């Protein structure tokens, strides 16, 4: 089970990725959308690539469970 903060960050990333190219998404954009502080973001993720990888792992897990 994911923490509320992790879920907020992943959901923010998913909203941003529908509107922007991945290269244009910044950590600042993610933390603003998720409404978390920079230090909170880095407590859970290393960088935006870590967020993307976590997101894909969850998606693959979801697909494999069906």
mmCIF file as gemmi writes it, N, C-alpha and C atoms, coordinates in Angstrom:
data_model
loop_
_atom_site.group_PDB
_atom_site.id
_atom_site.type_symbol
_atom_site.label_atom_id
_atom_site.label_alt_id
_atom_site.label_comp_id
_atom_site.label_asym_id
_atom_site.label_entity_id
_atom_site.label_seq_id
_atom_site.pdbx_PDB_ins_code
_atom_site.Cartn_x
_atom_site.Cartn_y
_atom_site.Cartn_z
_atom_site.occupancy
_atom_site.B_iso_or_equiv
_atom_site.pdbx_formal_charge
_atom_site.auth_seq_id
_atom_site.auth_asym_id
_atom_site.pdbx_PDB_model_num
ATOM 1 N N . UNK Axp A 1 ? 0.846 -1.187 0 1 0 ? 1 A 1
ATOM 2 C CA . UNK Axp A 1 ? 0 0 0 1 0 ? 1 A 1
ATOM 3 C C . UNK Axp A 1 ? 0.889 1.247 0 1 0 ? 1 A 1
ATOM 4 N N . UNK Axp A 2 ? 0.54 2.182 -0.832 1 0 ? 2 A 1
ATOM 5 C CA . UNK Axp A 2 ? 1.312 3.413 -0.961 1 0 ? 2 A 1
ATOM 6 C C . UNK Axp A 2 ? 0.885 4.434 0.077 1 0 ? 2 A 1
ATOM 7 N N . UNK Axp A 3 ? 1.84 5.239 0.487 1 0 ? 3 A 1
ATOM 8 C CA . UNK Axp A 3 ? 1.509 6.315 1.416 1 0 ? 3 A 1
ATOM 9 C C . UNK Axp A 3 ? 0.698 7.385 0.689 1 0 ? 3 A 1
ATOM 10 N N . UNK Axp A 4 ? 0.029 8.196 1.446 1 0 ? 4 A 1
ATOM 11 C CA . UNK Axp A 4 ? -0.765 9.281 0.877 1 0 ? 4 A 1
ATOM 12 C C . UNK Axp A 4 ? 0.121 10.251 0.085 1 0 ? 4 A 1
ATOM 13 N N . UNK Axp A 5 ? 1.319 10.492 0.601 1 0 ? 5 A 1
ATOM 14 C CA . UNK Axp A 5 ? 2.245 11.408 -0.068 1 0 ? 5 A 1
ATOM 15 C C . UNK Axp A 5 ? 2.731 10.829 -1.388 1 0 ? 5 A 1
ATOM 16 N N . UNK Axp A 6 ? 3.112 9.557 -1.382 1 0 ? 6 A 1
ATOM 17 C CA . UNK Axp A 6 ? 3.554 8.907 -2.614 1 0 ? 6 A 1
ATOM 18 C C . UNK Axp A 6 ? 2.448 8.942 -3.651 1 0 ? 6 A 1
ATOM 19 N N . UNK Axp A 7 ? 1.239 8.655 -3.236 1 0 ? 7 A 1
ATOM 20 C CA . UNK Axp A 7 ? 0.091 8.683 -4.14 1 0 ? 7 A 1
ATOM 21 C C . UNK Axp A 7 ? -0.122 10.085 -4.707 1 0 ? 7 A 1
ATOM 22 N N . UNK Axp A 8 ? 0.006 11.095 -3.87 1 0 ? 8 A 1
ATOM 23 C CA . UNK Axp A 8 ? -0.171 12.48 -4.326 1 0 ? 8 A 1
ATOM 24 C C . UNK Axp A 8 ? 0.874 12.845 -5.377 1 0 ? 8 A 1
ATOM 25 N N . UNK Axp A 9 ? 2.115 12.431 -5.147 1 0 ? 9 A 1
ATOM 26 C CA . UNK Axp A 9 ? 3.186 12.739 -6.095 1 0 ? 9 A 1
ATOM 27 C C . UNK Axp A 9 ? 2.97 11.998 -7.411 1 0 ? 9 A 1
ATOM 28 N N . UNK Axp A 10 ? 2.622 10.725 -7.337 1 0 ? 10 A 1
ATOM 29 C CA . UNK Axp A 10 ? 2.376 9.956 -8.558 1 0 ? 10 A 1
ATOM 30 C C . UNK Axp A 10 ? 1.172 10.495 -9.325 1 0 ? 10 A 1
ATOM 31 N N . UNK Axp A 11 ? 0.12 10.857 -8.615 1 0 ? 11 A 1
ATOM 32 C CA . UNK Axp A 11 ? -1.056 11.428 -9.283 1 0 ? 11 A 1
ATOM 33 C C . UNK Axp A 11 ? -0.72 12.759 -9.945 1 0 ? 11 A 1
ATOM 34 N N . UNK Axp A 12 ? 0.091 13.561 -9.278 1 0 ? 12 A 1
ATOM 35 C CA . UNK Axp A 12 ? 0.515 14.842 -9.856 1 0 ? 12 A 1
ATOM 36 C C . UNK Axp A 12 ? 1.315 14.596 -11.129 1 0 ? 12 A 1
ATOM 37 N N . UNK Axp A 13 ? 2.226 13.646 -11.084 1 0 ? 13 A 1
ATOM 38 C CA . UNK Axp A 13 ? 3.01 13.296 -12.271 1 0 ? 13 A 1
ATOM 39 C C . UNK Axp A 13 ? 2.094 12.847 -13.403 1 0 ? 13 A 1
ATOM 40 N N . UNK Axp A 14 ? 1.12 12.011 -13.102 1 0 ? 14 A 1
ATOM 41 C CA . UNK Axp A 14 ? 0.199 11.516 -14.134 1 0 ? 14 A 1
ATOM 42 C C . UNK Axp A 14 ? -0.62 12.647 -14.755 1 0 ? 14 A 1
ATOM 43 N N . UNK Axp A 15 ? -1.032 13.605 -13.954 1 0 ? 15 A 1
ATOM 44 C CA . UNK Axp A 15 ? -1.758 14.762 -14.508 1 0 ? 15 A 1
ATOM 45 C C . UNK Axp A 15 ? -0.843 15.579 -15.42 1 0 ? 15 A 1
ATOM 46 N N . UNK Axp A 16 ? 0.384 15.805 -14.977 1 0 ? 16 A 1
ATOM 47 C CA . UNK Axp A 16 ? 1.324 16.61 -15.76 1 0 ? 16 A 1
ATOM 48 C C . UNK Axp A 16 ? 1.71 15.934 -17.07 1 0 ? 16 A 1
ATOM 49 N N . UNK Axp A 17 ? 1.87 14.621 -17.047 1 0 ? 17 A 1
ATOM 50 C CA . UNK Axp A 17 ? 2.32 13.907 -18.237 1 0 ? 17 A 1
ATOM 51 C C . UNK Axp A 17 ? 1.251 13.935 -19.332 1 0 ? 17 A 1
ATOM 52 N N . UNK Axp A 18 ? 0.01 14.163 -18.953 1 0 ? 18 A 1
ATOM 53 C CA . UNK Axp A 18 ? -1.044 14.268 -19.976 1 0 ? 18 A 1
ATOM 54 C C . UNK Axp A 18 ? -1.027 15.624 -20.665 1 0 ? 18 A 1
ATOM 55 N N . UNK Axp A 19 ? -0.365 16.598 -20.049 1 0 ? 19 A 1
ATOM 56 C CA . UNK Axp A 19 ? -0.35 17.96 -20.589 1 0 ? 19 A 1
ATOM 57 C C . UNK Axp A 19 ? 1.005 18.393 -21.144 1 0 ? 19 A 1
ATOM 58 N N . UNK Axp A 20 ? 2.085 17.73 -20.714 1 0 ? 20 A 1
ATOM 59 C CA . UNK Axp A 20 ? 3.439 18.168 -21.065 1 0 ? 20 A 1
ATOM 60 C C . UNK Axp A 20 ? 4.284 16.982 -21.501 1 0 ? 20 A 1
ATOM 61 N N . UNK Axp A 21 ? 5.282 17.248 -22.335 1 0 ? 21 A 1
ATOM 62 C CA . UNK Axp A 21 ? 6.287 16.233 -22.647 1 0 ? 21 A 1
ATOM 63 C C . UNK Axp A 21 ? 7.086 15.95 -21.385 1 0 ? 21 A 1
ATOM 64 N N . UNK Axp A 22 ? 7.535 14.718 -21.239 1 0 ? 22 A 1
ATOM 65 C CA . UNK Axp A 22 ? 8.287 14.338 -20.045 1 0 ? 22 A 1
ATOM 66 C C . UNK Axp A 22 ? 9.494 15.243 -19.832 1 0 ? 22 A 1
ATOM 67 N N . UNK Axp A 23 ? 10.202 15.579 -20.916 1 0 ? 23 A 1
ATOM 68 C CA . UNK Axp A 23 ? 11.399 16.401 -20.805 1 0 ? 23 A 1
ATOM 69 C C . UNK Axp A 23 ? 11.101 17.778 -20.215 1 0 ? 23 A 1
ATOM 70 N N . UNK Axp A 24 ? 9.887 18.263 -20.397 1 0 ? 24 A 1
ATOM 71 C CA . UNK Axp A 24 ? 9.524 19.596 -19.912 1 0 ? 24 A 1
ATOM 72 C C . UNK Axp A 24 ? 9.006 19.594 -18.48 1 0 ? 24 A 1
ATOM 73 N N . UNK Axp A 25 ? 8.742 18.42 -17.943 1 0 ? 25 A 1
ATOM 74 C CA . UNK Axp A 25 ? 8.257 18.317 -16.563 1 0 ? 25 A 1
ATOM 75 C C . UNK Axp A 25 ? 9.444 18.435 -15.616 1 0 ? 25 A 1
ATOM 76 N N . UNK Axp A 26 ? 9.315 19.286 -14.629 1 0 ? 26 A 1
ATOM 77 C CA . UNK Axp A 26 ? 10.379 19.47 -13.639 1 0 ? 26 A 1
ATOM 78 C C . UNK Axp A 26 ? 9.89 19.02 -12.263 1 0 ? 26 A 1
ATOM 79 N N . UNK Axp A 27 ? 10.83 18.829 -11.37 1 0 ? 27 A 1
ATOM 80 C CA . UNK Axp A 27 ? 10.48 18.502 -9.987 1 0 ? 27 A 1
ATOM 81 C C . UNK Axp A 27 ? 9.636 19.632 -9.399 1 0 ? 27 A 1
ATOM 82 N N . UNK Axp A 28 ? 9.963 20.865 -9.736 1 0 ? 28 A 1
ATOM 83 C CA . UNK Axp A 28 ? 9.175 22.008 -9.248 1 0 ? 28 A 1
ATOM 84 C C . UNK Axp A 28 ? 7.719 21.894 -9.685 1 0 ? 28 A 1
ATOM 85 N N . UNK Axp A 29 ? 7.498 21.47 -10.919 1 0 ? 29 A 1
ATOM 86 C CA . UNK Axp A 29 ? 6.127 21.305 -11.407 1 0 ? 29 A 1
ATOM 87 C C . UNK Axp A 29 ? 5.407 20.201 -10.634 1 0 ? 29 A 1
ATOM 88 N N . UNK Axp A 30 ? 6.111 19.115 -10.386 1 0 ? 30 A 1
ATOM 89 C CA . UNK Axp A 30 ? 5.51 17.979 -9.667 1 0 ? 30 A 1
ATOM 90 C C . UNK Axp A 30 ? 5.155 18.371 -8.239 1 0 ? 30 A 1
ATOM 91 N N . UNK Axp A 31 ? 6.084 19.028 -7.538 1 0 ? 31 A 1
ATOM 92 C CA . UNK Axp A 31 ? 5.793 19.381 -6.141 1 0 ? 31 A 1
ATOM 93 C C . UNK Axp A 31 ? 4.694 20.429 -6.041 1 0 ? 31 A 1
ATOM 94 N N . UNK Axp A 32 ? 4.627 21.301 -7.018 1 0 ? 32 A 1
ATOM 95 C CA . UNK Axp A 32 ? 3.559 22.299 -7.029 1 0 ? 32 A 1
ATOM 96 C C . UNK Axp A 32 ? 2.205 21.627 -7.24 1 0 ? 32 A 1
ATOM 97 N N . UNK Axp A 33 ? 2.151 20.721 -8.189 1 0 ? 33 A 1
ATOM 98 C CA . UNK Axp A 33 ? 0.897 20.005 -8.493 1 0 ? 33 A 1
ATOM 99 C C . UNK Axp A 33 ? 0.483 19.101 -7.33 1 0 ? 33 A 1
ATOM 100 N N . UNK Axp A 34 ? 1.465 18.468 -6.691 1 0 ? 34 A 1
ATOM 101 C CA . UNK Axp A 34 ? 1.17 17.547 -5.582 1 0 ? 34 A 1
ATOM 102 C C . UNK Axp A 34 ? 0.967 18.272 -4.264 1 0 ? 34 A 1
ATOM 103 N N . UNK Axp A 35 ? 1.352 19.536 -4.226 1 0 ? 35 A 1
ATOM 104 C CA . UNK Axp A 35 ? 1.265 20.357 -3.018 1 0 ? 35 A 1
ATOM 105 C C . UNK Axp A 35 ? 2.06 19.738 -1.866 1 0 ? 35 A 1
ATOM 106 N N . UNK Axp A 36 ? 3.309 19.389 -2.192 1 0 ? 36 A 1
ATOM 107 C CA . UNK Axp A 36 ? 4.243 18.896 -1.171 1 0 ? 36 A 1
ATOM 108 C C . UNK Axp A 36 ? 5.51 19.745 -1.249 1 0 ? 36 A 1
ATOM 109 N N . UNK Axp A 37 ? 6.291 19.719 -0.197 1 0 ? 37 A 1
ATOM 110 C CA . UNK Axp A 37 ? 7.539 20.484 -0.186 1 0 ? 37 A 1
ATOM 111 C C . UNK Axp A 37 ? 8.63 19.725 -0.947 1 0 ? 37 A 1
ATOM 112 N N . UNK Axp A 38 ? 9.667 20.448 -1.302 1 0 ? 38 A 1
ATOM 113 C CA . UNK Axp A 38 ? 10.807 19.849 -2.004 1 0 ? 38 A 1
ATOM 114 C C . UNK Axp A 38 ? 11.435 18.74 -1.147 1 0 ? 38 A 1
ATOM 115 N N . UNK Axp A 39 ? 11.604 19.01 0.147 1 0 ? 39 A 1
ATOM 116 C CA . UNK Axp A 39 ? 12.217 17.997 1.015 1 0 ? 39 A 1
ATOM 117 C C . UNK Axp A 39 ? 11.336 16.748 1.12 1 0 ? 39 A 1
ATOM 118 N N . UNK Axp A 40 ? 10.029 16.925 1.123 1 0 ? 40 A 1
ATOM 119 C CA . UNK Axp A 40 ? 9.124 15.776 1.151 1 0 ? 40 A 1
ATOM 120 C C . UNK Axp A 40 ? 9.264 14.974 -0.135 1 0 ? 40 A 1
ATOM 121 N N . UNK Axp A 41 ? 9.308 15.667 -1.272 1 0 ? 41 A 1
ATOM 122 C CA . UNK Axp A 41 ? 9.485 14.965 -2.549 1 0 ? 41 A 1
ATOM 123 C C . UNK Axp A 41 ? 10.732 14.099 -2.492 1 0 ? 41 A 1
ATOM 124 N N . UNK Axp A 42 ? 11.866 14.67 -2.066 1 0 ? 42 A 1
ATOM 125 C CA . UNK Axp A 42 ? 13.127 13.935 -2.057 1 0 ? 42 A 1
ATOM 126 C C . UNK Axp A 42 ? 13.198 12.878 -0.956 1 0 ? 42 A 1
ATOM 127 N N . UNK Axp A 43 ? 12.308 12.912 -0.01 1 0 ? 43 A 1
ATOM 128 C CA . UNK Axp A 43 ? 12.225 11.842 0.981 1 0 ? 43 A 1
ATOM 129 C C . UNK Axp A 43 ? 11.678 10.571 0.323 1 0 ? 43 A 1
ATOM 130 N N . UNK Axp A 44 ? 10.843 10.737 -0.69 1 0 ? 44 A 1
ATOM 131 C CA . UNK Axp A 44 ? 10.192 9.604 -1.342 1 0 ? 44 A 1
ATOM 132 C C . UNK Axp A 44 ? 10.806 9.226 -2.687 1 0 ? 44 A 1
ATOM 133 N N . UNK Axp A 45 ? 11.36 10.2 -3.415 1 0 ? 45 A 1
ATOM 134 C CA . UNK Axp A 45 ? 11.887 9.946 -4.757 1 0 ? 45 A 1
ATOM 135 C C . UNK Axp A 45 ? 13.233 10.641 -4.952 1 0 ? 45 A 1
ATOM 136 N N . UNK Axp A 46 ? 14.081 10.047 -5.805 1 0 ? 46 A 1
ATOM 137 C CA . UNK Axp A 46 ? 15.392 10.633 -6.099 1 0 ? 46 A 1
ATOM 138 C C . UNK Axp A 46 ? 15.282 11.8 -7.075 1 0 ? 46 A 1
ATOM 139 N N . UNK Axp A 47 ? 14.417 11.635 -8.077 1 0 ? 47 A 1
ATOM 140 C CA . UNK Axp A 47 ? 14.258 12.639 -9.121 1 0 ? 47 A 1
ATOM 141 C C . UNK Axp A 47 ? 13.005 12.311 -9.93 1 0 ? 47 A 1
ATOM 142 N N . UNK Axp A 48 ? 12.755 13.057 -10.992 1 0 ? 48 A 1
ATOM 143 C CA . UNK Axp A 48 ? 11.548 12.825 -11.785 1 0 ? 48 A 1
ATOM 144 C C . UNK Axp A 48 ? 11.596 11.473 -12.494 1 0 ? 48 A 1
ATOM 145 N N . UNK Axp A 49 ? 12.803 10.984 -12.777 1 0 ? 49 A 1
ATOM 146 C CA . UNK Axp A 49 ? 12.945 9.674 -13.409 1 0 ? 49 A 1
ATOM 147 C C . UNK Axp A 49 ? 12.525 8.561 -12.453 1 0 ? 49 A 1
ATOM 148 N N . UNK Axp A 50 ? 12.795 8.739 -11.189 1 0 ? 50 A 1
ATOM 149 C CA . UNK Axp A 50 ? 12.374 7.787 -10.165 1 0 ? 50 A 1
ATOM 150 C C . UNK Axp A 50 ? 10.849 7.766 -10.061 1 0 ? 50 A 1
ATOM 151 N N . UNK Axp A 51 ? 10.228 8.933 -10.158 1 0 ? 51 A 1
ATOM 152 C CA . UNK Axp A 51 ? 8.763 9.009 -10.146 1 0 ? 51 A 1
ATOM 153 C C . UNK Axp A 51 ? 8.199 8.254 -11.346 1 0 ? 51 A 1
ATOM 154 N N . UNK Axp A 52 ? 8.772 8.507 -12.527 1 0 ? 52 A 1
ATOM 155 C CA . UNK Axp A 52 ? 8.311 7.844 -13.738 1 0 ? 52 A 1
ATOM 156 C C . UNK Axp A 52 ? 8.462 6.33 -13.623 1 0 ? 52 A 1
ATOM 157 N N . UNK Axp A 53 ? 9.61 5.869 -13.139 1 0 ? 53 A 1
ATOM 158 C CA . UNK Axp A 53 ? 9.834 4.429 -12.999 1 0 ? 53 A 1
ATOM 159 C C . UNK Axp A 53 ? 8.88 3.803 -11.996 1 0 ? 53 A 1
ATOM 160 N N . UNK Axp A 54 ? 8.64 4.471 -10.888 1 0 ? 54 A 1
ATOM 161 C CA . UNK Axp A 54 ? 7.682 3.964 -9.891 1 0 ? 54 A 1
ATOM 162 C C . UNK Axp A 54 ? 6.285 3.878 -10.488 1 0 ? 54 A 1
ATOM 163 N N . UNK Axp A 55 ? 5.939 4.875 -11.258 1 0 ? 55 A 1
ATOM 164 C CA . UNK Axp A 55 ? 4.631 4.898 -11.903 1 0 ? 55 A 1
ATOM 165 C C . UNK Axp A 55 ? 4.472 3.708 -12.855 1 0 ? 55 A 1
ATOM 166 N N . UNK Axp A 56 ? 5.499 3.452 -13.663 1 0 ? 56 A 1
ATOM 167 C CA . UNK Axp A 56 ? 5.441 2.329 -14.598 1 0 ? 56 A 1
ATOM 168 C C . UNK Axp A 56 ? 5.418 0.993 -13.874 1 0 ? 56 A 1
ATOM 169 N N . UNK Axp A 57 ? 6.162 0.855 -12.795 1 0 ? 57 A 1
ATOM 170 C CA . UNK Axp A 57 ? 6.144 -0.386 -12.018 1 0 ? 57 A 1
ATOM 171 C C . UNK Axp A 57 ? 4.747 -0.662 -11.464 1 0 ? 57 A 1
ATOM 172 N N . UNK Axp A 58 ? 4.096 0.384 -10.97 1 0 ? 58 A 1
ATOM 173 C CA . UNK Axp A 58 ? 2.729 0.207 -10.464 1 0 ? 58 A 1
ATOM 174 C C . UNK Axp A 58 ? 1.774 -0.186 -11.579 1 0 ? 58 A 1
ATOM 175 N N . UNK Axp A 59 ? 1.913 0.428 -12.725 1 0 ? 59 A 1
ATOM 176 C CA . UNK Axp A 59 ? 1.065 0.108 -13.867 1 0 ? 59 A 1
ATOM 177 C C . UNK Axp A 59 ? 1.262 -1.333 -14.307 1 0 ? 59 A 1
ATOM 178 N N . UNK Axp A 60 ? 2.5 -1.763 -14.385 1 0 ? 60 A 1
ATOM 179 C CA . UNK Axp A 60 ? 2.791 -3.146 -14.778 1 0 ? 60 A 1
ATOM 180 C C . UNK Axp A 60 ? 2.233 -4.121 -13.739 1 0 ? 60 A 1
ATOM 181 N N . UNK Axp A 61 ? 2.39 -3.818 -12.467 1 0 ? 61 A 1
ATOM 182 C CA . UNK Axp A 61 ? 1.833 -4.671 -11.41 1 0 ? 61 A 1
ATOM 183 C C . UNK Axp A 61 ? 0.331 -4.784 -11.528 1 0 ? 61 A 1
ATOM 184 N N . UNK Axp A 62 ? -0.302 -3.652 -11.805 1 0 ? 62 A 1
ATOM 185 C CA . UNK Axp A 62 ? -1.769 -3.632 -11.957 1 0 ? 62 A 1
ATOM 186 C C . UNK Axp A 62 ? -2.194 -4.503 -13.14 1 0 ? 62 A 1
ATOM 187 N N . UNK Axp A 63 ? -1.498 -4.377 -14.245 1 0 ? 63 A 1
ATOM 188 C CA . UNK Axp A 63 ? -1.836 -5.154 -15.44 1 0 ? 63 A 1
ATOM 189 C C . UNK Axp A 63 ? -1.604 -6.645 -15.201 1 0 ? 63 A 1
ATOM 190 N N . UNK Axp A 64 ? -0.529 -6.983 -14.527 1 0 ? 64 A 1
ATOM 191 C CA . UNK Axp A 64 ? -0.209 -8.383 -14.277 1 0 ? 64 A 1
ATOM 192 C C . UNK Axp A 64 ? -1.201 -9.041 -13.322 1 0 ? 64 A 1
ATOM 193 N N . UNK Axp A 65 ? -1.837 -8.274 -12.456 1 0 ? 65 A 1
ATOM 194 C CA . UNK Axp A 65 ? -2.788 -8.83 -11.493 1 0 ? 65 A 1
ATOM 195 C C . UNK Axp A 65 ? -4.132 -9.15 -12.136 1 0 ? 65 A 1
ATOM 196 N N . UNK Axp A 66 ? -4.4 -8.578 -13.27 1 0 ? 66 A 1
ATOM 197 C CA . UNK Axp A 66 ? -5.693 -8.811 -13.926 1 0 ? 66 A 1
ATOM 198 C C . UNK Axp A 66 ? -5.73 -10.131 -14.638 1 0 ? 66 A 1
